[in-house]
Amino acid sequence: MKKVVMPASCIALSLALILQGCSGSAGSETSEGAQGQGTVEPVGTYPLVKEKQTLKVFTKQDVNVEDYETNEFTKWYENKTNVHVDWEIVPNAAIKEKIQVKLAGGDLPDVFMSSPITDSQMVGYGSQGLFLPLNDLIEQYAPNVKKMFEKAPYLKHYLNTPDGNIYSIPNVGETYHSTMPKKMWIYKPWLDKLGLQVPTTTEELYNVLMAFKTQDPNGNGKADEIPLSGADGTNNGHNEPESFVMQSFIFFDRANYLMLDNGTVEFAADKPAYKEGLKYIRRLVQDGLLQSDAFIQDRKALTALAEDPAGSRLGAATALYWGNLTIDNGPSGRYKEYVPVPILAGPDGQRIGFDRGYAVDNGHFVITKNAKNPPLAMRWIDWFFDEENKLQEGWSDYLGQEGIAWKKPDPGVKGLDGRPAKYQTIIPFGTKNNNRWAQTAPRFQHEDFRLSQAATPDAQTEIRLLEATKNLYKPYSAHEKYVPHLYFSDEDLARFGDLQKNITTVVQDFMLKFVTGTLDIENDWPKYTKELENAGLQQYLQIIRDNYAKLEK
């Protein structure tokens, strides 16, 4: 796909238009009114206020943070800004329900931070005035956020809602390996024992799995091996088997079953290529190569196969990375023994890699109407969007304190990208501690910054994932087929939610029945397509196409 480089003047103009939103709108006036409610020191100076103020922050609990009140970064940032945080910490399992209760009851914090505010909530509650428009606040008080918009022009799809206002600041981590999350991992000790190579085509995969089933690779004399498995895909582990397999047949986005075909939004899950993919999956299940439970079991059951105390019983599995099918850094060491399988060439040689681009978590910083000093809230969050400055100051919300949680690398140490490294972790990621906020606050981690981590043994996870994605997945990227993020009007959103739910139910129900043999793919295909039409497929597509056309304009 051709890469277009915009001149700096065009980028600046685009940013100005994004921040301007709907010129003269009620949102702009509300923003100006909100700014008059509090005082803040000039941009670029600290502390943010002369007399200490309190910011009420609602956020979800990061399991790797011991105590937000006594956290070392909390204390450092309060001293720097003169802003005390009054925390409301909610467990991840209860966060969505708690947000809805807050919004419905009017008991609002000053800000929602790293809480999953949905698009529909932003559009609905933003238009009602519960969330403040951020356009003017960003323009006047958030130079780092503005720089992020310039460096990441793809964010334009996530910013302005239909009324022209920006109601949230996203969390942006340009994680290279996460752009193509539909991966497969195969157990190398079994390959080595049977003298096999990592498969590169769908037929080679079939043959390898058949060998796993019939040649006793775990050597216990029992036919107890599970050649291939997965999990139900309801978490972010990308464990669902169909998403990896379909990359050999058609562009497949399990989130919505949509794809772009020559600029037109199309539905993938009724196309002949999708049907052929189902036939291949059915063949694997029918011949005992793909565990039928792979579509419905949870990740815990999948991990139990790989981490069986008597030896792994799992030949291969689909997952974002090995830690979603084994115990990462676990005592068995099996997390090191599962190696990546490339996107497989299908029967006609096609490889159509699902590439979603950089993951953007929208709705991660929202200022509510209850905020006593909106400019202060904006200046407070803006600091988090400059990773280079954090290294210079010796403190990072994500890394922690220099000398305790991370350090500057010795001369000559290379980063993940082969260039001089900028930072080296001391406390590994995923370790519970009280020196940092981990992933609590939104931030902008540009790809160049992420790859500047020292390529030391502690960084083996990033190194392995970078190499696998670069060599085995990116060459087959079909990102041009990915339908970007879309906002909907209140009217469209009300219809779209029900339509998408109904269509998703039909696709998933029939997929499971087709691959397990409850229904015959050929004979029952007309029944499936009729159910899709009854669920509102054409209305669903029309809403998407209309809103995509607006986006393109």
PDB file of N, CA and C in Angstrom, residues 404-464:
ATOM      1  N   ILE A 404      16.147   2.710  40.271  1.00  0.00           N
ATOM      2  CA  ILE A 404      15.408   1.714  41.059  1.00  0.00           C
ATOM      3  C   ILE A 404      14.611   0.780  40.146  1.00  0.00           C
ATOM      4  N   ALA A 405      13.850   1.355  39.234  1.00  0.00           N
ATOM      5  CA  ALA A 405      13.018   0.547  38.339  1.00  0.00           C
ATOM      6  C   ALA A 405      13.590   0.460  36.927  1.00  0.00           C
ATOM      7  N   TRP A 406      14.429   1.426  36.563  1.00  0.00           N
ATOM      8  CA  TRP A 406      15.069   1.421  35.246  1.00  0.00           C
ATOM      9  C   TRP A 406      16.359   2.223  35.334  1.00  0.00           C
ATOM     10  N   LYS A 407      17.177   2.104  34.313  1.00  0.00           N
ATOM     11  CA  LYS A 407      18.425   2.863  34.286  1.00  0.00           C
ATOM     12  C   LYS A 407      18.783   3.214  32.850  1.00  0.00           C
ATOM     13  N   LYS A 408      19.683   4.173  32.723  1.00  0.00           N
ATOM     14  CA  LYS A 408      20.206   4.497  31.398  1.00  0.00           C
ATOM     15  C   LYS A 408      21.237   3.428  31.028  1.00  0.00           C
ATOM     16  N   PRO A 409      21.162   2.868  29.831  1.00  0.00           N
ATOM     17  CA  PRO A 409      22.053   1.767  29.447  1.00  0.00           C
ATOM     18  C   PRO A 409      23.518   2.207  29.379  1.00  0.00           C
ATOM     19  N   ASP A 410      24.399   1.255  29.562  1.00  0.00           N
ATOM     20  CA  ASP A 410      25.825   1.517  29.400  1.00  0.00           C
ATOM     21  C   ASP A 410      26.129   1.820  27.936  1.00  0.00           C
ATOM     22  N   PRO A 411      27.202   2.554  27.675  1.00  0.00           N
ATOM     23  CA  PRO A 411      27.577   2.849  26.283  1.00  0.00           C
ATOM     24  C   PRO A 411      27.745   1.562  25.474  1.00  0.00           C
ATOM     25  N   GLY A 412      27.236   1.580  24.260  1.00  0.00           N
ATOM     26  CA  GLY A 412      27.363   0.430  23.378  1.00  0.00           C
ATOM     27  C   GLY A 412      26.196  -0.535  23.420  1.00  0.00           C
ATOM     28  N   VAL A 413      25.329  -0.412  24.426  1.00  0.00           N
ATOM     29  CA  VAL A 413      24.165  -1.300  24.509  1.00  0.00           C
ATOM     30  C   VAL A 413      23.151  -0.892  23.440  1.00  0.00           C
ATOM     31  N   LYS A 414      22.681  -1.869  22.689  1.00  0.00           N
ATOM     32  CA  LYS A 414      21.755  -1.604  21.596  1.00  0.00           C
ATOM     33  C   LYS A 414      20.304  -1.775  22.048  1.00  0.00           C
ATOM     34  N   GLY A 415      19.431  -1.031  21.375  1.00  0.00           N
ATOM     35  CA  GLY A 415      18.004  -1.177  21.614  1.00  0.00           C
ATOM     36  C   GLY A 415      17.434  -2.307  20.779  1.00  0.00           C
ATOM     37  N   LEU A 416      16.135  -2.520  20.893  1.00  0.00           N
ATOM     38  CA  LEU A 416      15.471  -3.585  20.147  1.00  0.00           C
ATOM     39  C   LEU A 416      15.586  -3.385  18.646  1.00  0.00           C
ATOM     40  N   ASP A 417      15.752  -2.128  18.218  1.00  0.00           N
ATOM     41  CA  ASP A 417      15.854  -1.827  16.795  1.00  0.00           C
ATOM     42  C   ASP A 417      17.297  -1.755  16.308  1.00  0.00           C
ATOM     43  N   GLY A 418      18.258  -2.092  17.178  1.00  0.00           N
ATOM     44  CA  GLY A 418      19.663  -2.082  16.779  1.00  0.00           C
ATOM     45  C   GLY A 418      20.351  -0.751  16.951  1.00  0.00           C
ATOM     46  N   ARG A 419      19.601   0.288  17.280  1.00  0.00           N
ATOM     47  CA  ARG A 419      20.194   1.600  17.531  1.00  0.00           C
ATOM     48  C   ARG A 419      20.543   1.725  19.014  1.00  0.00           C
ATOM     49  N   PRO A 420      21.315   2.751  19.400  1.00  0.00           N
ATOM     50  CA  PRO A 420      21.675   2.894  20.813  1.00  0.00           C
ATOM     51  C   PRO A 420      20.439   2.913  21.711  1.00  0.00           C
ATOM     52  N   ALA A 421      20.476   2.103  22.756  1.00  0.00           N
ATOM     53  CA  ALA A 421      19.341   2.002  23.671  1.00  0.00           C
ATOM     54  C   ALA A 421      19.224   3.257  24.526  1.00  0.00           C
ATOM     55  N   LYS A 422      17.987   3.585  24.928  1.00  0.00           N
ATOM     56  CA  LYS A 422      17.738   4.758  25.762  1.00  0.00           C
ATOM     57  C   LYS A 422      17.382   4.396  27.199  1.00  0.00           C
ATOM     58  N   TYR A 423      16.841   3.205  27.406  1.00  0.00           N
ATOM     59  CA  TYR A 423      16.498   2.808  28.772  1.00  0.00           C
ATOM     60  C   TYR A 423      16.581   1.295  28.911  1.00  0.00           C
ATOM     61  N   GLN A 424      16.829   0.868  30.137  1.00  0.00           N
ATOM     62  CA  GLN A 424      16.945  -0.553  30.446  1.00  0.00           C
ATOM     63  C   GLN A 424      16.188  -0.825  31.735  1.00  0.00           C
ATOM     64  N   THR A 425      15.290  -1.775  31.711  1.00  0.00           N
ATOM     65  CA  THR A 425      14.473  -2.041  32.889  1.00  0.00           C
ATOM     66  C   THR A 425      15.284  -2.748  33.974  1.00  0.00           C
ATOM     67  N   ILE A 426      14.973  -2.407  35.214  1.00  0.00           N
ATOM     68  CA  ILE A 426      15.519  -3.104  36.378  1.00  0.00           C
ATOM     69  C   ILE A 426      14.423  -3.970  36.999  1.00  0.00           C
ATOM     70  N   ILE A 427      13.255  -3.355  37.217  1.00  0.00           N
ATOM     71  CA  ILE A 427      12.084  -4.120  37.647  1.00  0.00           C
ATOM     72  C   ILE A 427      11.338  -4.542  36.384  1.00  0.00           C
ATOM     73  N   PRO A 428      11.293  -5.835  36.079  1.00  0.00           N
ATOM     74  CA  PRO A 428      10.668  -6.278  34.822  1.00  0.00           C
ATOM     75  C   PRO A 428       9.200  -5.865  34.743  1.00  0.00           C
ATOM     76  N   PHE A 429       8.734  -5.639  33.526  1.00  0.00           N
ATOM     77  CA  PHE A 429       7.318  -5.368  33.322  1.00  0.00           C
ATOM     78  C   PHE A 429       6.507  -6.564  33.817  1.00  0.00           C
ATOM     79  N   GLY A 430       5.333  -6.269  34.367  1.00  0.00           N
ATOM     80  CA  GLY A 430       4.496  -7.338  34.887  1.00  0.00           C
ATOM     81  C   GLY A 430       4.810  -7.710  36.323  1.00  0.00           C
ATOM     82  N   THR A 431       5.748  -6.974  36.952  1.00  0.00           N
ATOM     83  CA  THR A 431       6.111  -7.228  38.344  1.00  0.00           C
ATOM     84  C   THR A 431       5.371  -6.250  39.250  1.00  0.00           C
ATOM     85  N   LYS A 432       4.661  -6.763  40.238  1.00  0.00           N
ATOM     86  CA  LYS A 432       3.930  -5.894  41.159  1.00  0.00           C
ATOM     87  C   LYS A 432       4.911  -5.140  42.036  1.00  0.00           C
ATOM     88  N   ASN A 433       4.737  -3.822  42.128  1.00  0.00           N
ATOM     89  CA  ASN A 433       5.637  -3.000  42.929  1.00  0.00           C
ATOM     90  C   ASN A 433       4.931  -1.702  43.288  1.00  0.00           C
ATOM     91  N   ASN A 434       5.618  -0.823  44.004  1.00  0.00           N
ATOM     92  CA  ASN A 434       5.002   0.438  44.422  1.00  0.00           C
ATOM     93  C   ASN A 434       5.838   1.639  43.989  1.00  0.00           C
ATOM     94  N   ASN A 435       6.549   1.468  42.864  1.00  0.00           N
ATOM     95  CA  ASN A 435       7.418   2.528  42.374  1.00  0.00           C
ATOM     96  C   ASN A 435       6.848   3.242  41.161  1.00  0.00           C
ATOM     97  N   ARG A 436       5.803   2.702  40.567  1.00  0.00           N
ATOM     98  CA  ARG A 436       5.254   3.273  39.338  1.00  0.00           C
ATOM     99  C   ARG A 436       3.764   2.962  39.242  1.00  0.00           C
ATOM    100  N   TRP A 437       3.121   3.589  38.249  1.00  0.00           N
ATOM    101  CA  TRP A 437       1.700   3.348  38.014  1.00  0.00           C
ATOM    102  C   TRP A 437       1.459   2.272  36.960  1.00  0.00           C
ATOM    103  N   ALA A 438       2.529   1.737  36.383  1.00  0.00           N
ATOM    104  CA  ALA A 438       2.405   0.722  35.329  1.00  0.00           C
ATOM    105  C   ALA A 438       1.550   1.275  34.181  1.00  0.00           C
ATOM    106  N   GLN A 439       0.390   0.679  33.921  1.00  0.00           N
ATOM    107  CA  GLN A 439      -0.430   1.123  32.785  1.00  0.00           C
ATOM    108  C   GLN A 439      -1.684   1.873  33.239  1.00  0.00           C
ATOM    109  N   THR A 440      -1.573   2.590  34.341  1.00  0.00           N
ATOM    110  CA  THR A 440      -2.725   3.314  34.872  1.00  0.00           C
ATOM    111  C   THR A 440      -3.060   4.553  34.053  1.00  0.00           C
ATOM    112  N   ALA A 441      -2.066   5.346  33.718  1.00  0.00           N
ATOM    113  CA  ALA A 441      -2.316   6.608  33.020  1.00  0.00           C
ATOM    114  C   ALA A 441      -2.190   6.430  31.510  1.00  0.00           C
ATOM    115  N   PRO A 442      -2.988   7.162  30.728  1.00  0.00           N
ATOM    116  CA  PRO A 442      -2.801   7.123  29.279  1.00  0.00           C
ATOM    117  C   PRO A 442      -1.482   7.787  28.904  1.00  0.00           C
ATOM    118  N   ARG A 443      -0.937   7.404  27.773  1.00  0.00           N
ATOM    119  CA  ARG A 443       0.343   7.958  27.332  1.00  0.00           C
ATOM    120  C   ARG A 443       0.473   7.719  25.833  1.00  0.00           C
ATOM    121  N   PHE A 444       1.511   8.292  25.269  1.00  0.00           N
ATOM    122  CA  PHE A 444       1.820   8.066  23.858  1.00  0.00           C
ATOM    123  C   PHE A 444       3.213   7.469  23.777  1.00  0.00           C
ATOM    124  N   GLN A 445       3.261   6.179  23.460  1.00  0.00           N
ATOM    125  CA  GLN A 445       4.551   5.519  23.283  1.00  0.00           C
ATOM    126  C   GLN A 445       4.764   5.282  21.792  1.00  0.00           C
ATOM    127  N   HIS A 446       5.507   6.200  21.188  1.00  0.00           N
ATOM    128  CA  HIS A 446       5.839   6.091  19.775  1.00  0.00           C
ATOM    129  C   HIS A 446       6.677   4.833  19.553  1.00  0.00           C
ATOM    130  N   GLU A 447       6.550   4.254  18.382  1.00  0.00           N
ATOM    131  CA  GLU A 447       7.274   3.016  18.085  1.00  0.00           C
ATOM    132  C   GLU A 447       8.780   3.177  18.308  1.00  0.00           C
ATOM    133  N   ASP A 448       9.334   4.316  17.915  1.00  0.00           N
ATOM    134  CA  ASP A 448      10.773   4.530  18.087  1.00  0.00           C
ATOM    135  C   ASP A 448      11.169   4.458  19.562  1.00  0.00           C
ATOM    136  N   PHE A 449      10.311   4.993  20.434  1.00  0.00           N
ATOM    137  CA  PHE A 449      10.620   4.947  21.863  1.00  0.00           C
ATOM    138  C   PHE A 449      10.546   3.515  22.384  1.00  0.00           C
ATOM    139  N   ARG A 450       9.518   2.792  22.027  1.00  0.00           N
ATOM    140  CA  ARG A 450       9.375   1.415  22.500  1.00  0.00           C
ATOM    141  C   ARG A 450      10.568   0.564  22.076  1.00  0.00           C
ATOM    142  N   LEU A 451      11.041   0.785  20.846  1.00  0.00           N
ATOM    143  CA  LEU A 451      12.148  -0.019  20.339  1.00  0.00           C
ATOM    144  C   LEU A 451      13.502   0.437  20.869  1.00  0.00           C
ATOM    145  N   SER A 452      13.511   1.520  21.650  1.00  0.00           N
ATOM    146  CA  SER A 452      14.771   1.986  22.240  1.00  0.00           C
ATOM    147  C   SER A 452      15.056   1.307  23.575  1.00  0.00           C
ATOM    148  N   GLN A 453      14.199   0.369  23.986  1.00  0.00           N
ATOM    149  CA  GLN A 453      14.478  -0.422  25.186  1.00  0.00           C
ATOM    150  C   GLN A 453      15.702  -1.297  24.939  1.00  0.00           C
ATOM    151  N   ALA A 454      16.570  -1.403  25.921  1.00  0.00           N
ATOM    152  CA  ALA A 454      17.794  -2.194  25.777  1.00  0.00           C
ATOM    153  C   ALA A 454      17.466  -3.652  25.482  1.00  0.00           C
ATOM    154  N   ALA A 455      18.147  -4.201  24.495  1.00  0.00           N
ATOM    155  CA  ALA A 455      17.924  -5.593  24.090  1.00  0.00           C
ATOM    156  C   ALA A 455      18.728  -6.526  24.983  1.00  0.00           C
ATOM    157  N   THR A 456      18.333  -6.592  26.228  1.00  0.00           N
ATOM    158  CA  THR A 456      18.990  -7.434  27.225  1.00  0.00           C
ATOM    159  C   THR A 456      18.163  -8.702  27.438  1.00  0.00           C
ATOM    160  N   PRO A 457      18.681  -9.674  28.213  1.00  0.00           N
ATOM    161  CA  PRO A 457      17.880 -10.876  28.484  1.00  0.00           C
ATOM    162  C   PRO A 457      16.508 -10.576  29.067  1.00  0.00           C
ATOM    163  N   ASP A 458      16.390  -9.491  29.842  1.00  0.00           N
ATOM    164  CA  ASP A 458      15.092  -9.124  30.409  1.00  0.00           C
ATOM    165  C   ASP A 458      14.090  -8.714  29.336  1.00  0.00           C
ATOM    166  N   ALA A 459      14.581  -8.379  28.152  1.00  0.00           N
ATOM    167  CA  ALA A 459      13.707  -7.907  27.072  1.00  0.00           C
ATOM    168  C   ALA A 459      13.433  -8.995  26.041  1.00  0.00           C
ATOM    169  N   GLN A 460      13.646 -10.253  26.397  1.00  0.00           N
ATOM    170  CA  GLN A 460      13.483 -11.331  25.428  1.00  0.00           C
ATOM    171  C   GLN A 460      12.061 -11.432  24.887  1.00  0.00           C
ATOM    172  N   THR A 461      11.075 -11.107  25.707  1.00  0.00           N
ATOM    173  CA  THR A 461       9.691 -11.145  25.215  1.00  0.00           C
ATOM    174  C   THR A 461       9.525 -10.213  24.027  1.00  0.00           C
ATOM    175  N   GLU A 462       9.978  -8.968  24.186  1.00  0.00           N
ATOM    176  CA  GLU A 462       9.847  -7.998  23.101  1.00  0.00           C
ATOM    177  C   GLU A 462      10.670  -8.416  21.884  1.00  0.00           C
ATOM    178  N   ILE A 463      11.859  -8.944  22.120  1.00  0.00           N
ATOM    179  CA  ILE A 463      12.728  -9.342  21.008  1.00  0.00           C
ATOM    180  C   ILE A 463      12.082 -10.466  20.200  1.00  0.00           C
ATOM    181  N   ARG A 464      11.595 -11.486  20.886  1.00  0.00           N
ATOM    182  CA  ARG A 464      10.980 -12.620  20.190  1.00  0.00           C
ATOM    183  C   ARG A 464       9.739 -12.187  19.401  1.00  0.00           C
TER     184      ARG A 464
END
